[in-house]
Short mmCIF file of C-alpha atoms in Angstrom, two decimals:
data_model
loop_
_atom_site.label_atom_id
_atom_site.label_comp_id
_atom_site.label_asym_id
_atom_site.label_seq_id
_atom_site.Cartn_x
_atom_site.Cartn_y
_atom_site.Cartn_z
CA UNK A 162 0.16 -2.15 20.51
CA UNK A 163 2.86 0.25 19.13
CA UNK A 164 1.78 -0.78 15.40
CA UNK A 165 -0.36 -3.19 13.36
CA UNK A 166 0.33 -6.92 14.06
CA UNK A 167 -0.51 -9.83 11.49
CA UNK A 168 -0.42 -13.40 12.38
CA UNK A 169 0.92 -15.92 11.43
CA UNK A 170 4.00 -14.26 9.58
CA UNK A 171 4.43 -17.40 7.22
CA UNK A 172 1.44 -20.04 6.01
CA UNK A 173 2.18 -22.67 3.94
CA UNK A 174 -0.95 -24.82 3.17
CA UNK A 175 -2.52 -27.34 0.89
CA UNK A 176 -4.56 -26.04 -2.09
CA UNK A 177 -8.32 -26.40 -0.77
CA UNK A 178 -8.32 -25.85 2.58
CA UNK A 179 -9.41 -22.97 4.14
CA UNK A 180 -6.73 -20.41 5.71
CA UNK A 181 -7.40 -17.39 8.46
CA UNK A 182 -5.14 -14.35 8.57
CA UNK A 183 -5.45 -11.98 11.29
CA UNK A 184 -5.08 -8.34 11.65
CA UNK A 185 -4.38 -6.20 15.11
CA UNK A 186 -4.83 -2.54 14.14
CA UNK A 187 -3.26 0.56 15.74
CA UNK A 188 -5.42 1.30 18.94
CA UNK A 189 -7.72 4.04 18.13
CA UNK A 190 -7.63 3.42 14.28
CA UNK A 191 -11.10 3.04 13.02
CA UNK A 192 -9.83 2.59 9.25
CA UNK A 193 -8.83 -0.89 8.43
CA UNK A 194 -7.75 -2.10 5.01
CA UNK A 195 -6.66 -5.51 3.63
CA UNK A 196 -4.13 -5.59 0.48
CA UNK A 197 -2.68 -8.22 -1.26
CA UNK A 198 0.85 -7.98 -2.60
CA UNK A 199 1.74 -10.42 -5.26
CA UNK A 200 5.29 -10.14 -7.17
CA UNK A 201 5.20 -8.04 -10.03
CA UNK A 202 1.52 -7.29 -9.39
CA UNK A 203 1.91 -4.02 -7.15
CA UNK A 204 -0.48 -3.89 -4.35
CA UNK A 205 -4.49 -4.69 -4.63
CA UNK A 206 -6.95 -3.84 -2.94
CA UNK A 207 -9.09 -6.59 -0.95
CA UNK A 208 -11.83 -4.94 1.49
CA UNK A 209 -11.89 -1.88 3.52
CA UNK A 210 -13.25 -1.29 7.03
CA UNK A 211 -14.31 2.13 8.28
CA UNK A 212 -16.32 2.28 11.92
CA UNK A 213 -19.55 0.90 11.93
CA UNK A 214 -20.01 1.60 7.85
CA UNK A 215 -20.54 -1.51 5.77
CA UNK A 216 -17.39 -2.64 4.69
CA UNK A 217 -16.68 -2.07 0.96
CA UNK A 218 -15.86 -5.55 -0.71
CA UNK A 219 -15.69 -4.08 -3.88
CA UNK A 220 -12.11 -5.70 -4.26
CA UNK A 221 -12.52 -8.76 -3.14
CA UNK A 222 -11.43 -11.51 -6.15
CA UNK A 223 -13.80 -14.40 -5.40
CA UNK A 224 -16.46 -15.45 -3.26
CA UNK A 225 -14.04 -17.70 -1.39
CA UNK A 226 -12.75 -14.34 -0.10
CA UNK A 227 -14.60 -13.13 3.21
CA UNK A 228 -13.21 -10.47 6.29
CA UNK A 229 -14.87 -9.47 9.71
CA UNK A 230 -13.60 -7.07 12.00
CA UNK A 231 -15.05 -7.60 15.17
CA UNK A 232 -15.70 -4.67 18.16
CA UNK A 233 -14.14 -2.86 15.49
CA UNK A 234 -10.78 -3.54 16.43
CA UNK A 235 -9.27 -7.24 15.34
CA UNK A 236 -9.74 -8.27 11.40
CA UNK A 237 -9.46 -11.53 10.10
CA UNK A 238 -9.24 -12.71 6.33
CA UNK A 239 -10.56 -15.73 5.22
CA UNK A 240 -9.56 -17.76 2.30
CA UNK A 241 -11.74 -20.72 1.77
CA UNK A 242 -10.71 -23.43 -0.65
CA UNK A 243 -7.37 -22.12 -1.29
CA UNK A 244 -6.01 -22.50 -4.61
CA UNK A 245 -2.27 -21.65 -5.59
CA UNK A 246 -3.30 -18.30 -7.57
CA UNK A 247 -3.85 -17.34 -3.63
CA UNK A 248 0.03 -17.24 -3.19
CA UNK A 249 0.76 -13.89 -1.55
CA UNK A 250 1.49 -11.71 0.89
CA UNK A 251 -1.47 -10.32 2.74
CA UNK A 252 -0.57 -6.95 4.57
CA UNK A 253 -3.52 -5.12 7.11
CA UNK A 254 -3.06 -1.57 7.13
CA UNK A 255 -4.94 0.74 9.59
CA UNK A 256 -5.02 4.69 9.69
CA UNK A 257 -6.97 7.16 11.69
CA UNK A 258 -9.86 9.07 10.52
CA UNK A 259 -10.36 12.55 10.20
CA UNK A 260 -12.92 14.81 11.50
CA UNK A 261 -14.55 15.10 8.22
CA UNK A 262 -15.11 11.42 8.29
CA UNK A 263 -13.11 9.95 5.56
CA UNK A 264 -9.61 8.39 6.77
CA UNK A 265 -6.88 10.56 6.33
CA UNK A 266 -5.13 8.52 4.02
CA UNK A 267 -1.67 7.61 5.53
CA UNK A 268 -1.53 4.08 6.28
CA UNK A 269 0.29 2.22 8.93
CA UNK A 270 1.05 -0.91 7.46
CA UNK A 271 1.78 -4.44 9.11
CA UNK A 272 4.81 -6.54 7.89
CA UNK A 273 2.26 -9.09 6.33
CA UNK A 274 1.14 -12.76 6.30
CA UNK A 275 2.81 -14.97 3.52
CA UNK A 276 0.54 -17.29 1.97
CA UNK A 277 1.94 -20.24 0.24
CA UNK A 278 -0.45 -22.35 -1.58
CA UNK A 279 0.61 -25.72 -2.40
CA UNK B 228 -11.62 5.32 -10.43
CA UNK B 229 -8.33 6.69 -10.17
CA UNK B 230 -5.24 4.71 -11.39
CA UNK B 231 -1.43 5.16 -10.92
CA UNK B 232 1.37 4.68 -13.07
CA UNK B 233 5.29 4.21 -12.51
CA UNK B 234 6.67 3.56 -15.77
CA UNK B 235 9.49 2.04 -14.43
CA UNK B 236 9.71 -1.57 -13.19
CA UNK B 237 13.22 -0.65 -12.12
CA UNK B 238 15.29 2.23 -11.57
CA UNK B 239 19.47 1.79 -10.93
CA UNK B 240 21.44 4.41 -9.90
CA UNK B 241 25.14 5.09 -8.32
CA UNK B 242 25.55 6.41 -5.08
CA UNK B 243 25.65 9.96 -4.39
CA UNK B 244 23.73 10.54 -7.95
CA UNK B 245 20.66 12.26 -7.72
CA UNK B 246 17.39 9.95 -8.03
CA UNK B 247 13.90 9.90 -9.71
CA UNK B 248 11.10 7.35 -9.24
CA UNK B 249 8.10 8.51 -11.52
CA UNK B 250 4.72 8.47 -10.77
CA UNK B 251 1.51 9.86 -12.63
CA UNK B 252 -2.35 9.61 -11.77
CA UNK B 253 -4.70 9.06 -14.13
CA UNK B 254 -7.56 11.13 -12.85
CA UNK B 255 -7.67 14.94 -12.67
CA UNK B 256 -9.31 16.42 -9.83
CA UNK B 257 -7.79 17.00 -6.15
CA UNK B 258 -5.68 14.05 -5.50
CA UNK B 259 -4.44 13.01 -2.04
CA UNK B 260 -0.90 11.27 -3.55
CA UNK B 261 1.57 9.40 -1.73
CA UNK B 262 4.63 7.85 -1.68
CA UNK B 263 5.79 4.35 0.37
CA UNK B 264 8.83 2.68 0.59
CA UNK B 265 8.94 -1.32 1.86
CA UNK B 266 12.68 -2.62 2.94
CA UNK B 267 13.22 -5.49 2.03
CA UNK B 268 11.30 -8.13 4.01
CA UNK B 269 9.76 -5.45 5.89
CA UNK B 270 6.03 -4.09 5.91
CA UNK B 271 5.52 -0.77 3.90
CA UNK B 272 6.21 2.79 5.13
CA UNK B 273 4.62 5.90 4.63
CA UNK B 274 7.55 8.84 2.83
CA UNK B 275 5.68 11.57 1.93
CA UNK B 276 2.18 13.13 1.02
CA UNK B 277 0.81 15.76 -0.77
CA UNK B 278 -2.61 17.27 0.39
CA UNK B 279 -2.54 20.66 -0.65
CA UNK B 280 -0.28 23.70 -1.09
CA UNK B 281 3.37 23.83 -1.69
CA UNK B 282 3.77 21.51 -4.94
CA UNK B 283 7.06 20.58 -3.20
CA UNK B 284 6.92 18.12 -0.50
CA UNK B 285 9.50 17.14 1.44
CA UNK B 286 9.23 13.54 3.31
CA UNK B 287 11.47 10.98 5.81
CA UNK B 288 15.33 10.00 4.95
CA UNK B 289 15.70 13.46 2.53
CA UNK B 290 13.19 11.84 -0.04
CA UNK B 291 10.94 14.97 -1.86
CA UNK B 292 8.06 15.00 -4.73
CA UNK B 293 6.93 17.80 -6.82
CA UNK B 294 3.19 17.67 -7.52
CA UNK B 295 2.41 19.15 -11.33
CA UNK B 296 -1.33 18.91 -11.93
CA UNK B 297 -0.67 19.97 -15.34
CA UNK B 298 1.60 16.57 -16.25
CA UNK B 299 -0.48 15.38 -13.86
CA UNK B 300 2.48 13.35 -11.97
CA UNK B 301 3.90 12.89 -8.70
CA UNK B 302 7.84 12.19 -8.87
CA UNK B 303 10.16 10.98 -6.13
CA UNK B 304 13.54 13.05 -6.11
CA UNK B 305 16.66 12.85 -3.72
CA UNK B 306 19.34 15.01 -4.51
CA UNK B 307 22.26 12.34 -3.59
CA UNK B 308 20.96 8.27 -3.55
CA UNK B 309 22.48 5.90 -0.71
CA UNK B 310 23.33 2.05 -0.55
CA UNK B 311 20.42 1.63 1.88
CA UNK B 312 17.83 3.68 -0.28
CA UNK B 313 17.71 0.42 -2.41
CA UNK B 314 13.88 -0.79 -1.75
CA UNK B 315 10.50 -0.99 -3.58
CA UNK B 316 8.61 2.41 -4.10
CA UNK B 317 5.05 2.97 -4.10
CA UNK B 318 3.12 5.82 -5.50
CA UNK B 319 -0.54 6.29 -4.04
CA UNK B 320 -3.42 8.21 -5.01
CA UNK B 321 -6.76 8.93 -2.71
CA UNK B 322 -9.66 10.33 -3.01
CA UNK B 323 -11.56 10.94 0.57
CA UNK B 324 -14.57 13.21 -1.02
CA UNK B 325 -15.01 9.71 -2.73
CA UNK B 326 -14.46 7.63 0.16
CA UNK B 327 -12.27 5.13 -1.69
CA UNK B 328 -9.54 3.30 -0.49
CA UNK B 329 -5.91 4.25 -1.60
CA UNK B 330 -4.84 2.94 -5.03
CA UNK B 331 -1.22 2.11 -5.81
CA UNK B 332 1.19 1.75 -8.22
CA UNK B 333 2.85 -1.04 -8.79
CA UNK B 334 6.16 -0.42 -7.54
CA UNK B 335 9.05 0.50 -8.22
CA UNK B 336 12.22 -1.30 -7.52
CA UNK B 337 15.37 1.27 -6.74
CA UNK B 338 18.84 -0.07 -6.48
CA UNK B 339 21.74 2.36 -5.38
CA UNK B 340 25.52 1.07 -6.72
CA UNK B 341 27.80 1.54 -4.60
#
């Protein structure tokens, strides 16, 4: 597609059930990066994606967080036992990589997946 | 690991004034830094970079940034603000030799008076 696609746009769920977001990259990007965007909180950093490299994790805030990216294309974020600190928006953002290896560090950003957490 | 500062939660300012949106790294070394803008109730968008070179970077919708390694900061500038330049601003800083993933700020809020 033209850019990066998240579904769904808007979740609202009870607190402990288990919630899947999912992320469409750019065609061609092999950089894929999930953030979480709470208010006043700025952007964090959840996991990071790059080719066939393990993923790095290292942002992930609980072991109820998990992500896949499969044929190294589609992502998905998990959320298992949702609780209402979980209450955010959830933007993908892909970007291509440069012939060094390392991405080259502009992002193409999806509009996000709101997570409400009731 | 590298962190970013903006100072300012918010930053209000009348139309056709010029505009700053400050932004320092905490790191020294050879920063990749960036700037992104998000609409309102819109995903974010990339402004501006600097990589290397010219400490002056000029980016989308007249936005610029001056990179000084010795203050070690990264500030937005447009000479003249508009109504529809009111959004949230995000300073980034990356580190490929590292392989780590961009680290932002946490925003900025801008909001142009007519």
């Amino acid at each position: 597609g033209a850019g990066v696609s998240q579904s769904p746009s808007n979740k609202v769920t009870e607190k402990g059930k288990d919630v899947e977001l999912r992320c469409d990259p750019i065609s061609g990007h092999t950089a894929l990066y999930w953030y979480r965007q709470s208010l006043g909180q700025g952007l964090e950093f959840l996991i990071y994606f790059q080719g066939n490299s393990a993923p790095d994790k290292s942002g992930l805030p609980s072991d109820r967080f998990s992500a896949e990216r499969t044929g190294g294309s589609v992502s998905t974020l998990t959320i298992q036992r949702t609780q209402q600190e979980d209450s955010a928006v959830y933007l993908c953002a892909s970007s291509l990589v440069g012939a060094g290896g390392p991405p080259l560090g502009e992002l193409f950003f999806g509009e996000g997946s709101r997570l409400t957490v009731l | 690991a590298q962190s970013v500062a903006q100072p300012e939660d918010q930053v209000n300012v009348a139309e056709g004034n010029p505009l700053t949106v400050k932004c320092t790294y905490s790191v020294s070394g050879n920063p990749y830094l960036f700037w992104y803008v998000q609409y309102p109730n819109r995903g974010l968008q990339f402004l501006l970079k600097y990589i290397t070179g010219d400490n002056l970077v000029k980016g989308s919708y007249g936005f610029e940034a001056e990179f000084n390694k010795s203050q070690t900061s990264f500030h937005l500038k447009k000479p003249s603000a508009l109504v529809s330049d009111s959004a949230l601003y995000f300073c980034a800083d990356y580190r490929p030799q590292e392989n780590t993933p961009l680290v932002f700020g946490k925003g900025t809020r801008l909001s142009v008076i007519a």
